[in-house]
Amino acid sequence: MRSPELAANATPNGSAPTPAVATDAARAGWRTPLELTVLGAIWGGSFLFMRVAAKDFGALPLVEMRLGLGALILLPFLWKARESFRGAKIWAKLALIGAINSALPFALFAWAAQRAPAGVGAITNSMAVLFTALVGFLFFGEKIGAQRAIALLAGFAGVVVLASGKTAGASIGWAVAAGCAAAFLYGIGANLVRRQLTGLPAAAVAAATLGTSALLTLPFAIAHWPTRAIPAKSWLSAAALGVLCTGIAFVMYYRLIQRIGAGRAVAVTYLVPLFGVAWGWMLLDEPLTLSMLIAGALILGSVAMSQRAAK
């Protein structure tokens, strides 16, 4: 009896795999881990870019830049699927979900970036996986199970540890609270998307929710637009946040989901805080505190436990 690997790679007549097939199999073996790592590095970098740009733009103008640029990158996907997005009802849903799943959490993370290191936002972002399970349990009647309940408790313990820490003598509790609120909104948004927008192309939905969120945020961004000149590095960081970390990263993520499934693609959640902390430490000289290490271990461990329980 042949092993599953050999069975999958064998030619129809049972002979050994051809060099082309073997090459394709080898490429597939390293392609997914590489893409997950690159995506984790990009999304981890989003907290670095927010940390750089938020102090000059302010939270709402920066969010407007991110939403608008991200929507432009994804616009071709929406245009291709435009026949599925006709009618006021669907656009009302998209606007509501966009506010919950994009505009508000982006604003909260940008606000937090003005008050805490990049790694703090990246660590709290990981709570989104746990909050998705919690929201499903509280509001949509989903079963949570003992293992996932323990994972939630461990994750919340990590948040308490993180919020109790200090950076350069200053408390970061409010920044942690903002990051957790953003992750909770992601949890609500994920459940709403799953139930209200089923059957629509994911990349087109992302384009629509980002676009409607940009329109909703625009008046507030204009009202709070900074009066002083914005440095070039902040403009570049804002552009990278919108184009790379939102538009291009979403395309990469949805391609991964199509190829390997959502259950495996969500593994990028484990990489985002690692890169977020690393980028802040290497490029912004931000401290790596004991509370961040303990909280990160607790939260990532709880996310891993929750994912195993979900399978």
Short mmCIF file of C-alpha atoms in Angstrom, two decimals, residues 178-300:
data_model
loop_
_atom_site.label_atom_id
_atom_site.label_comp_id
_atom_site.label_asym_id
_atom_site.label_seq_id
_atom_site.Cartn_x
_atom_site.Cartn_y
_atom_site.Cartn_z
CA ALA A 178 -9.03 50.19 23.00
CA GLY A 179 -7.25 47.29 21.29
CA CYS A 180 -9.51 44.74 22.99
CA ALA A 181 -12.61 46.75 22.03
CA ALA A 182 -11.39 46.70 18.42
CA ALA A 183 -10.85 42.93 18.60
CA PHE A 184 -14.35 42.51 20.06
CA LEU A 185 -15.80 44.47 17.14
CA TYR A 186 -13.89 42.16 14.78
CA GLY A 187 -15.60 39.26 16.56
CA ILE A 188 -19.02 40.81 15.98
CA GLY A 189 -18.15 41.62 12.38
CA ALA A 190 -16.96 38.10 11.63
CA ASN A 191 -20.25 36.66 12.88
CA LEU A 192 -22.31 39.17 10.90
CA VAL A 193 -20.38 38.53 7.69
CA ARG A 194 -20.86 34.79 8.15
CA ARG A 195 -24.62 35.16 8.56
CA GLN A 196 -25.57 38.19 6.48
CA LEU A 197 -23.22 38.09 3.48
CA THR A 198 -22.99 34.38 2.76
CA GLY A 199 -22.42 33.51 -0.88
CA LEU A 200 -20.88 36.83 -1.88
CA PRO A 201 -17.24 36.94 -3.07
CA ALA A 202 -15.09 37.71 -0.03
CA ALA A 203 -12.71 40.15 -1.75
CA ALA A 204 -15.66 42.07 -3.23
CA VAL A 205 -17.29 42.25 0.21
CA ALA A 206 -14.05 43.60 1.63
CA ALA A 207 -13.92 46.27 -1.08
CA ALA A 208 -17.53 47.27 -0.42
CA THR A 209 -17.18 47.43 3.37
CA LEU A 210 -13.94 49.40 3.16
CA GLY A 211 -15.46 51.78 0.63
CA THR A 212 -18.64 52.44 2.60
CA SER A 213 -16.56 52.86 5.76
CA ALA A 214 -14.36 55.42 3.98
CA LEU A 215 -17.46 57.41 3.04
CA LEU A 216 -18.83 57.25 6.59
CA THR A 217 -15.51 58.31 8.09
CA LEU A 218 -14.79 61.10 5.60
CA PRO A 219 -16.66 63.96 7.37
CA PHE A 220 -14.97 63.16 10.69
CA ALA A 221 -11.56 62.87 9.03
CA ILE A 222 -11.99 66.27 7.37
CA ALA A 223 -13.08 67.83 10.67
CA HIS A 224 -10.00 66.47 12.44
CA TRP A 225 -7.47 66.86 9.62
CA PRO A 226 -4.20 68.20 11.07
CA THR A 227 -3.41 71.84 10.43
CA ARG A 228 0.36 71.43 10.65
CA ALA A 229 2.54 69.89 7.97
CA ILE A 230 2.74 66.11 8.00
CA PRO A 231 6.26 64.63 7.69
CA ALA A 232 7.10 62.48 4.68
CA LYS A 233 7.66 59.36 6.79
CA SER A 234 4.11 59.62 8.12
CA TRP A 235 2.70 59.99 4.60
CA LEU A 236 4.68 56.92 3.51
CA SER A 237 3.53 54.97 6.58
CA ALA A 238 -0.11 55.90 5.92
CA ALA A 239 0.24 54.86 2.27
CA ALA A 240 1.83 51.54 3.27
CA LEU A 241 -0.95 50.99 5.80
CA GLY A 242 -3.65 51.42 3.17
CA VAL A 243 -2.05 49.92 0.07
CA LEU A 244 0.08 47.12 1.52
CA CYS A 245 -1.40 46.22 4.91
CA THR A 246 -5.05 46.57 3.90
CA GLY A 247 -5.52 46.24 0.13
CA ILE A 248 -2.74 43.88 -0.94
CA ALA A 249 -2.80 41.90 2.32
CA PHE A 250 -6.55 41.25 1.95
CA VAL A 251 -5.97 39.92 -1.57
CA MET A 252 -3.23 37.61 -0.26
CA TYR A 253 -5.43 36.41 2.58
CA TYR A 254 -8.43 35.58 0.38
CA ARG A 255 -6.19 33.76 -2.08
CA LEU A 256 -4.85 31.69 0.81
CA ILE A 257 -8.39 30.88 1.97
CA GLN A 258 -9.33 29.74 -1.53
CA ARG A 259 -6.28 27.49 -1.75
CA ILE A 260 -5.91 26.03 1.76
CA GLY A 261 -9.20 26.85 3.52
CA ALA A 262 -10.09 29.32 6.27
CA GLY A 263 -9.12 26.91 9.06
CA ARG A 264 -5.50 26.82 7.94
CA ALA A 265 -5.28 30.42 6.76
CA VAL A 266 -6.24 31.69 10.21
CA ALA A 267 -2.85 30.42 11.42
CA VAL A 268 -1.55 33.86 10.39
CA THR A 269 -3.12 35.08 13.67
CA TYR A 270 -0.19 33.54 15.54
CA LEU A 271 2.38 35.41 13.47
CA VAL A 272 0.92 38.94 13.59
CA PRO A 273 1.81 39.72 17.24
CA LEU A 274 5.26 38.20 16.86
CA PHE A 275 6.04 40.46 13.92
CA GLY A 276 4.28 43.43 15.51
CA VAL A 277 6.49 43.21 18.58
CA ALA A 278 9.61 42.48 16.51
CA TRP A 279 9.12 45.42 14.12
CA GLY A 280 8.52 47.81 17.00
CA TRP A 281 11.62 46.56 18.83
CA MET A 282 13.91 46.54 15.79
CA LEU A 283 12.78 49.67 13.95
CA LEU A 284 11.33 51.95 16.64
CA ASP A 285 13.50 50.85 19.55
CA GLU A 286 10.38 50.03 21.58
CA PRO A 287 10.92 48.04 24.78
CA LEU A 288 10.01 44.38 25.06
CA THR A 289 8.62 44.12 28.59
CA LEU A 290 8.00 41.08 30.76
CA SER A 291 4.26 41.81 30.83
CA MET A 292 4.18 41.80 27.02
CA LEU A 293 5.97 38.44 26.89
CA ILE A 294 3.65 36.84 29.48
CA ALA A 295 0.52 38.33 27.93
CA GLY A 296 1.58 37.31 24.44
CA ALA A 297 2.20 33.73 25.56
CA LEU A 298 -1.16 33.52 27.33
CA ILE A 299 -3.14 35.04 24.46
CA LEU A 300 -1.44 33.10 21.66
#
